[in-house]
Structure formats: C-alpha cells, structure tokens
mmCIF file of C-alpha atoms in Angstrom:
data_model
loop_
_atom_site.group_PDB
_atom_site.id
_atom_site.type_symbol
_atom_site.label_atom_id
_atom_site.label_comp_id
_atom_site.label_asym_id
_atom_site.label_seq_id
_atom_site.Cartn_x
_atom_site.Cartn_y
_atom_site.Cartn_z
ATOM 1 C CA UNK A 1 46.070 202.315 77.243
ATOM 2 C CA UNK A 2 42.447 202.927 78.043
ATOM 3 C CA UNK A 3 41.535 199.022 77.538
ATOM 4 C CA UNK A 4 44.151 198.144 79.827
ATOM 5 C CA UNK A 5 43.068 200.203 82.613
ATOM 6 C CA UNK A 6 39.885 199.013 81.873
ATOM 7 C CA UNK A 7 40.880 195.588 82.070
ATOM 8 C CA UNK A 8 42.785 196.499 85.743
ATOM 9 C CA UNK A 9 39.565 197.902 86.751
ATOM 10 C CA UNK A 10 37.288 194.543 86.384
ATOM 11 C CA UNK A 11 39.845 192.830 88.227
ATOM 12 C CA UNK A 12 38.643 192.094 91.898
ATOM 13 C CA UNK A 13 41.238 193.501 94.656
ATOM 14 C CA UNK A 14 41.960 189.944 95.351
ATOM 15 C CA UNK A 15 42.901 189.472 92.196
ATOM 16 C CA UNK A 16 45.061 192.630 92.021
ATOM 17 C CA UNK A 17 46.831 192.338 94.870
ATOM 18 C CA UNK A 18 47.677 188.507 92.808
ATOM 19 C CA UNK A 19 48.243 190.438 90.041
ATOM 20 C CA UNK A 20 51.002 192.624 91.237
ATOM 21 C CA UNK A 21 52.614 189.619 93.120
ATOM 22 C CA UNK A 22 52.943 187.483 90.505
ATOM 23 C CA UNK A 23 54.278 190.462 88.298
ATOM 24 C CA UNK A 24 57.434 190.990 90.860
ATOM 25 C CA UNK A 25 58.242 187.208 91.029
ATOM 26 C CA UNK A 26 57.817 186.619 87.233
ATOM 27 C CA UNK A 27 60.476 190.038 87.201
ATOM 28 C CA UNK A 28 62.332 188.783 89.784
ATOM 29 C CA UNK A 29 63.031 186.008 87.813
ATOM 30 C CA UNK A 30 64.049 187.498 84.820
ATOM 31 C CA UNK A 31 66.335 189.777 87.116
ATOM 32 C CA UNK A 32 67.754 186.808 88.642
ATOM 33 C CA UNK A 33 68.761 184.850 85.564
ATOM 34 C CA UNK A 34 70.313 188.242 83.892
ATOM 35 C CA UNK A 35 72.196 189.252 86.591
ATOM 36 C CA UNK A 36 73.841 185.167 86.999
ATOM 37 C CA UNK A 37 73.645 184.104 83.379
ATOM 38 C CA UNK A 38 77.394 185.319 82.668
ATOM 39 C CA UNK A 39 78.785 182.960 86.051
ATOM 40 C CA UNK A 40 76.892 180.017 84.775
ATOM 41 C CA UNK A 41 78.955 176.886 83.140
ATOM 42 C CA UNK A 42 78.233 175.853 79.900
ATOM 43 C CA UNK A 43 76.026 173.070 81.214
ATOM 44 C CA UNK A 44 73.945 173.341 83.867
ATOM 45 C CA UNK A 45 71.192 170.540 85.966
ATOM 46 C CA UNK A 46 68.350 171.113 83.987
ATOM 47 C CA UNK A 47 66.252 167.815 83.013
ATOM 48 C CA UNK A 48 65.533 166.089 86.354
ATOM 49 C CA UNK A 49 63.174 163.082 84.512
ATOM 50 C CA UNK A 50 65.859 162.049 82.431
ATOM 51 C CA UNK A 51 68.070 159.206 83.876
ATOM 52 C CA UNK A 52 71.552 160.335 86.071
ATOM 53 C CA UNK A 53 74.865 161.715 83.949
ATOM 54 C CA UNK A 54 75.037 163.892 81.158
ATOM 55 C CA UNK A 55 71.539 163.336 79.407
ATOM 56 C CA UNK A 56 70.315 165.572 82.520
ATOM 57 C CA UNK A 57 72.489 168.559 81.510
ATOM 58 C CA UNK A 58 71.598 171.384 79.199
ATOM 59 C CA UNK A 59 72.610 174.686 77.803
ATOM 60 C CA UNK A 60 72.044 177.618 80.155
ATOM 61 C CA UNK A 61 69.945 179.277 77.756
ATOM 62 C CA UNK A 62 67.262 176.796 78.494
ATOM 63 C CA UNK A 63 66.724 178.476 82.040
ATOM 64 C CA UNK A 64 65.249 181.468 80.388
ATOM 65 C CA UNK A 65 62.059 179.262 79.507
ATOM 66 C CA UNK A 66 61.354 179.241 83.564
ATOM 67 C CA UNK A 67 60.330 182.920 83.473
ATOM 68 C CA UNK A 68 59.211 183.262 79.987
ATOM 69 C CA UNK A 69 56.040 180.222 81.315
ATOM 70 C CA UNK A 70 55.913 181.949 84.483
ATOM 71 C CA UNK A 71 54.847 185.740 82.551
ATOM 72 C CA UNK A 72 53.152 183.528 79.808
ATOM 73 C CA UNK A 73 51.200 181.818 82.493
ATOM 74 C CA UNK A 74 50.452 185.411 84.154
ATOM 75 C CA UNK A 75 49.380 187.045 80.717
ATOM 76 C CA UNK A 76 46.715 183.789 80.328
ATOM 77 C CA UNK A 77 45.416 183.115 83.516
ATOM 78 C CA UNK A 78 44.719 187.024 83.906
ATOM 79 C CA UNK A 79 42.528 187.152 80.299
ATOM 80 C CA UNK A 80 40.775 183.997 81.062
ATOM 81 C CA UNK A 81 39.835 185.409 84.724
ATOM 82 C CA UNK A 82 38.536 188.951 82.588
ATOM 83 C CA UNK A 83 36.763 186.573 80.779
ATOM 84 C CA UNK A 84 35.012 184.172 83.067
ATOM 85 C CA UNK A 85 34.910 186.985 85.883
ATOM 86 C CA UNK A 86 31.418 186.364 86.007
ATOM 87 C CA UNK A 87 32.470 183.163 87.864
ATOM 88 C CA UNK A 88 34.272 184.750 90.678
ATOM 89 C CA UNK A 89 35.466 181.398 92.428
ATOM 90 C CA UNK A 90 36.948 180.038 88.842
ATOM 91 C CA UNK A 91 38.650 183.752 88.085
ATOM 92 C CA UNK A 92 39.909 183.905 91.785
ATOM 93 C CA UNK A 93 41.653 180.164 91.678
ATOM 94 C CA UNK A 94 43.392 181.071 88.097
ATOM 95 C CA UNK A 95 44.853 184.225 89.284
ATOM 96 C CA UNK A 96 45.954 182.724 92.282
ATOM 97 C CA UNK A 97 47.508 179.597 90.938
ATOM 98 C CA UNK A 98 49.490 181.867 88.291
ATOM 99 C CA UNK A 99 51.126 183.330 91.545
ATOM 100 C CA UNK A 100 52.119 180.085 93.101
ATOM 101 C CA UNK A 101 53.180 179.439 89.923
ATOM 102 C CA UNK A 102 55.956 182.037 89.512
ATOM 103 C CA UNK A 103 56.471 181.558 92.993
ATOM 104 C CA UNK A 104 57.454 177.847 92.697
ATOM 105 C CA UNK A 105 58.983 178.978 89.621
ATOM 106 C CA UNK A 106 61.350 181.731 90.891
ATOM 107 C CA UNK A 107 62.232 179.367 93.845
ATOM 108 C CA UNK A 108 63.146 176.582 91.412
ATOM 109 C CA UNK A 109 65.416 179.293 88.943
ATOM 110 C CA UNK A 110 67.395 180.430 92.414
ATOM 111 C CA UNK A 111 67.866 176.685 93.186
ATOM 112 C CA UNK A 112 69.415 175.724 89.833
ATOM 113 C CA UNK A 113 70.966 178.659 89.403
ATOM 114 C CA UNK A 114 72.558 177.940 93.031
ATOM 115 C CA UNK A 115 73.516 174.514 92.279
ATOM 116 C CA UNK A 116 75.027 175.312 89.549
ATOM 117 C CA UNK A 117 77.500 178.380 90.660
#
C-alpha cells in the first residue's frame, strides 16, 4: 500500500487531478454498461469499418472491451509517466491523453449503448 502512495506522491498535481478524472470516466463506463447490459438486444452496432448489414453487428459482450482499454490505457500511461517523470512534458501529454481517452471512450459506450436501446 506504501508503494502506491508512493507512486501517487511522484505524480505532479496536474497529473493527479488527470488521474482522478480519468478514474471516474473509466468507472463511469463500467457503471454505464452494467446498469444497460440486461436492455441490450442480442446484437448491437459495433464494427463501424466493416461494410453496411449484418457483418457490422456483434454480441453485446463485446462493449465491455470499451472500458476494459479505457482502465488498461489508464493503468499504462500512469507507469510510463512514473517512469519517464523526469521528462515532465512527455509524462504530462500521456496522462492527459489517457483522459481524453476514456472520455471519448465513455462518450462513444453512451452512444452505442443509446442507439441500440
């Protein structure tokens, strides 16, 4: 518990203020997805490269991979700014494009999500 207030600590204020936004989107999206997943259809818009019709359908349970990058994304970009911190402009631009990230990420779940209910 000690390493990860530690690793809190060498965190700029910047950077924790990121930090703590990107945590509530990345939870909001979790949130989001549990508390819709059981109104869903069995097939929902999912694959907007693939050509129009069914191939652009899938299973709901692909939606959970939109908050599950968004934390991953969170969890990295927050070691590799510990690590590099030394470079403050390089840590400051991966903490802060994790939370436009989840942002653009949460926005995207609530618009499926929407489309599809």
């Amino acid at each position: 518990m000690s390493k990860f207030i530690s690793v809190l600590e060498s965190l700029r204020p910047i950077s924790l203020a990121a930090l703590s936004i990107n945590f509530f989107f990345s939870l909001g999206g979790f949130w989001l997805l549990f508390a819709k997943y059981p109104l869903l259809p069995p097939m929902v818009p999912l694959w907007f490269s693939k050509e129009w019709g069914a191939s652009r359908l899938g299973a709901p349970s692909w939606l959970w991979l939109i908050p599950i990058s968004s934390l991953s994304i969170l969890f990295l970009n927050n070691i590799l700014a510990v690590l590099i911190k030394k470079q403050t402009v390089v840590a400051t631009i991966l903490v802060w494009f994790a939370t436009i990230f989840s942002l653009i990420s949460v926005y995207s779940l609530y618009r499926l999500i929407s489309l599809s209910s």
